Short mmCIF file of C-alpha atoms in Angstrom, two decimals:
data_model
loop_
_atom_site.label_atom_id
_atom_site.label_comp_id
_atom_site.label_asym_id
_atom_site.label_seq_id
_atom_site.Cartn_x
_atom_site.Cartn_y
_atom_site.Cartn_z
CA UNK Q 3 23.33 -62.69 8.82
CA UNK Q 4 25.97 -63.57 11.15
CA UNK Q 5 28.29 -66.38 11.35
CA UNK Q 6 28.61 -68.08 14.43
CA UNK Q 7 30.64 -71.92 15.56
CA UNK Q 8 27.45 -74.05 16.35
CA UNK Q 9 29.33 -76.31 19.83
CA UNK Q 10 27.03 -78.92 19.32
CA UNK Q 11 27.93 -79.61 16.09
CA UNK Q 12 31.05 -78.16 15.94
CA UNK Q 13 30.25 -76.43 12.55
CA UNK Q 14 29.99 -72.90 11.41
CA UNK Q 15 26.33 -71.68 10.99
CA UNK Q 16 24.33 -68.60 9.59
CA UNK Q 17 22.75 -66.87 12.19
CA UNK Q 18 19.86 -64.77 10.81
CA UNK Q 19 19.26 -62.88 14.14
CA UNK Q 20 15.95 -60.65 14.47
CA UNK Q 21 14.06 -58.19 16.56
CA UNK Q 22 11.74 -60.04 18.82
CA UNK Q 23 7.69 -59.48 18.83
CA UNK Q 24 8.32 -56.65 15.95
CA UNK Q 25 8.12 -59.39 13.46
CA UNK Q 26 6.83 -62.33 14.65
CA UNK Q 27 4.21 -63.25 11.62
CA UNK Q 28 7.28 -62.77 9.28
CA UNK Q 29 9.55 -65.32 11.35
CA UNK Q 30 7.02 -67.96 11.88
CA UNK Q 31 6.33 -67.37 8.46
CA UNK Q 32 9.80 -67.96 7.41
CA UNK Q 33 10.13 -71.28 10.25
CA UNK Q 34 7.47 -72.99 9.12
CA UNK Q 35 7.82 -72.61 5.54
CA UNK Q 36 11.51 -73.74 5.79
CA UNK Q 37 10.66 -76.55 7.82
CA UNK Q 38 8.17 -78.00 5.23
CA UNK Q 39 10.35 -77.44 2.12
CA UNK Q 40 13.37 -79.66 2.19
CA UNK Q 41 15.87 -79.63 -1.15
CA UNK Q 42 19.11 -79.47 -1.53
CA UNK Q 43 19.22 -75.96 -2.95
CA UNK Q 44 17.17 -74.19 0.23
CA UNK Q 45 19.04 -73.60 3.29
CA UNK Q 46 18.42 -76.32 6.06
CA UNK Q 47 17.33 -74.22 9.67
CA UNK Q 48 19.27 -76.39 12.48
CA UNK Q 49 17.39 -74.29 15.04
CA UNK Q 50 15.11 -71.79 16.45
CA UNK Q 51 15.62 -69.68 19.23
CA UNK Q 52 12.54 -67.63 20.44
CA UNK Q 53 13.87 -64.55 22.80
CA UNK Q 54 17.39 -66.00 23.00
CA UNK Q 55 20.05 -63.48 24.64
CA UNK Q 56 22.25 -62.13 22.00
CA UNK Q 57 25.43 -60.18 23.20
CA UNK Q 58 26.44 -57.78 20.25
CA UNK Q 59 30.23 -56.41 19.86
CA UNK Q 60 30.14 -53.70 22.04
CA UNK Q 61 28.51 -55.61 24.79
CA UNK Q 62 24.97 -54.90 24.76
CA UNK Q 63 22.98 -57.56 25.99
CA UNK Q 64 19.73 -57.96 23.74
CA UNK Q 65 16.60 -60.28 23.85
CA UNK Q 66 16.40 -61.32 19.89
CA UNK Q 67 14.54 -64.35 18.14
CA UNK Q 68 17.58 -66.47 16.18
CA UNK Q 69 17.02 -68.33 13.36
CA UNK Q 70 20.94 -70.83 13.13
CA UNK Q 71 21.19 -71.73 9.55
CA UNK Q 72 23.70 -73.82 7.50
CA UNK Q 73 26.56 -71.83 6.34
CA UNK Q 74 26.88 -70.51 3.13
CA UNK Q 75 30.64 -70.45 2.76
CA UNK Q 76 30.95 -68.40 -0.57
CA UNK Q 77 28.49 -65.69 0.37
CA UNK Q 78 25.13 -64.64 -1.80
CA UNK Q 79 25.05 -64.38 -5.61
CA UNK Q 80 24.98 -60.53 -5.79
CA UNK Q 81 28.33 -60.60 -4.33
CA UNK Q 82 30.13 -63.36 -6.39
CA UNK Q 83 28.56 -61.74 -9.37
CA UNK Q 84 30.14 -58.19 -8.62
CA UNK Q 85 33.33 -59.71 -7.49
CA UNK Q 86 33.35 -61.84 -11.01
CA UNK Q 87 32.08 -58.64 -13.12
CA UNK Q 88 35.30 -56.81 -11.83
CA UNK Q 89 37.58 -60.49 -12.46
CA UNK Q 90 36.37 -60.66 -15.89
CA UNK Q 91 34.27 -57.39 -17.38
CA UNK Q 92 33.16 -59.99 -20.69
CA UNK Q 93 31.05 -62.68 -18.13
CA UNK Q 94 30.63 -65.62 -16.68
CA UNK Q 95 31.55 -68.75 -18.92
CA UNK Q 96 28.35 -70.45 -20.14
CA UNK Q 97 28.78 -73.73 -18.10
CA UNK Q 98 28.62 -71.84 -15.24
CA UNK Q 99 25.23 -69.61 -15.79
CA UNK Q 100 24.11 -73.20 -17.41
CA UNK Q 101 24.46 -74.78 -14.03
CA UNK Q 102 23.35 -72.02 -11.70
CA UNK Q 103 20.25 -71.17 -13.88
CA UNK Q 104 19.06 -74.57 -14.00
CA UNK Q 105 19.73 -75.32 -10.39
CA UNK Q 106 17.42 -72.08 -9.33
CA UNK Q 107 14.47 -72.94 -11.56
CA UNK Q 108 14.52 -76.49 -10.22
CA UNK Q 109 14.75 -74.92 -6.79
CA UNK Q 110 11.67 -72.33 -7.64
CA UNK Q 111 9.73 -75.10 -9.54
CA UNK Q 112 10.00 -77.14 -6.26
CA UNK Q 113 8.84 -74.44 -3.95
CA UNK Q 114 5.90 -74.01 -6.78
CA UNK Q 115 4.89 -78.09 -6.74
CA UNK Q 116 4.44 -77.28 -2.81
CA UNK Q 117 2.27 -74.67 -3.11
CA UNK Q 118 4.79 -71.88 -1.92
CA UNK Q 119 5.77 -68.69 -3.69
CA UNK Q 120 8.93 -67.09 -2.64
CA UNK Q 121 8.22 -63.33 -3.15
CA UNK Q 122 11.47 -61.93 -2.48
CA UNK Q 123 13.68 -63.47 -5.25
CA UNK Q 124 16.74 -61.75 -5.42
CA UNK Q 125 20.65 -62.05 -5.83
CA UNK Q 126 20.95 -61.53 -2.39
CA UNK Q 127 18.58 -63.96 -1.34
CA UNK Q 128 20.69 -66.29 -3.40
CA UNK Q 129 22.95 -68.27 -1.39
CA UNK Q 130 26.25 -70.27 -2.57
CA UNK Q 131 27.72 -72.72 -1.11
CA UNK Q 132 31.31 -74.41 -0.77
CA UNK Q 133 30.91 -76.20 -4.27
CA UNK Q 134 29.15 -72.56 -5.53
CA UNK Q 135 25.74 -74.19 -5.62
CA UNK Q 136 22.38 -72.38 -5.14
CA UNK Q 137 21.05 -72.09 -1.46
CA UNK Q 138 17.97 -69.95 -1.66
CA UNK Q 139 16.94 -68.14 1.25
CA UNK Q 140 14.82 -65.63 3.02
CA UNK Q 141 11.40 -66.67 3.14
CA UNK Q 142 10.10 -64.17 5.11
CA UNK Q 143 7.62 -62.89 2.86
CA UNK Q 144 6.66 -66.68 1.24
CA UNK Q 145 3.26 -67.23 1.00
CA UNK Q 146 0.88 -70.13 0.29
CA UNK Q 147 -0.90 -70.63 -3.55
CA UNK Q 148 -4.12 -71.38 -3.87
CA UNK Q 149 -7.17 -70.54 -5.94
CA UNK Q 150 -7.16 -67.41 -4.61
CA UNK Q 151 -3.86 -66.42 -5.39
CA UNK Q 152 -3.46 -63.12 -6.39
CA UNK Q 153 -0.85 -60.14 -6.58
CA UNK Q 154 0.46 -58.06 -3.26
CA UNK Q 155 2.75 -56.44 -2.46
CA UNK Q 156 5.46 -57.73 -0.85
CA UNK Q 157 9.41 -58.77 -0.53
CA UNK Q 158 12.20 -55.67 -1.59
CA UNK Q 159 11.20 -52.43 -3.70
CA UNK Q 160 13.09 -51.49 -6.93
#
């Protein structure tokens, strides 16, 4: 992800920039599954640009797909955890895992009621906010169940 000053809006935005044709399933996967699911604890896509010119640091000039995203202003959940760990060794204070917990299985029972399973659930899929709620993200490997739902393999190896 990159962060980037969206001029139309005059906002910062996520930028979740990616290789085009090498993964086009997995984008318009992860498009049209973010476009149907709308909740306050998923990240909102502003826009989608197909072969956009992306200029990197050093200069190089590339051809990528772009996916601009709301901001996430405090980062993903692996993060604040192992920035909290080294705070306070002894944990998070109840309210807090109280709040968070419930927030992500209202978020994941959501995605369930419309038929979509995440596959990739992870702390770093886990997005926070500027209050430090839940923004859950990548949905890249998502998928549709049905019936005929069964196990594959998919989303990040342990």
């Amino acid at each position: 992800m990159k962060k980037a000053f969206n001029t139309k809006t005059e906002k910062l935005v996520a930028l979740k920039v990616m290789q085009s044709d090498a993964l086009d399933s997995k984008l318009e996967r992860e498009v049209s599954t973010l476009q149907m699911l709308k909740h306050e604890n998923i990240t909102n896509i502003i826009e989608v640009l197909f072969k956009a010119t992306y200029k990197k640091k050093n200069g190089k000039v590339l051809n990528r797909d772009i996916i601009v995203m709301e901001l996430a202003e405090k980062g993903d959940l692996f993060g604040f955890l192992k920035i909290s760990f080294h705070l306070n060794p002894s944990g998070f204070p109840e309210p807090i895992l109280r709040r968070l917990f419930h927030q992500m299985v209202e978020v994941i029972e959501y995605c369930h009621q419309n038929g979509i399973a995440h596959r990739d659930l992870k702390p770093e899929n886990v997005l926070l906010d500027a209050e430090y709620n839940i923004k859950l993200a990548d949905f890249g490997w998502a998928t549709f169940i049905d019936e005929k739902y069964h196990k594959t393999a998919a989303g990040t190896k342990l």
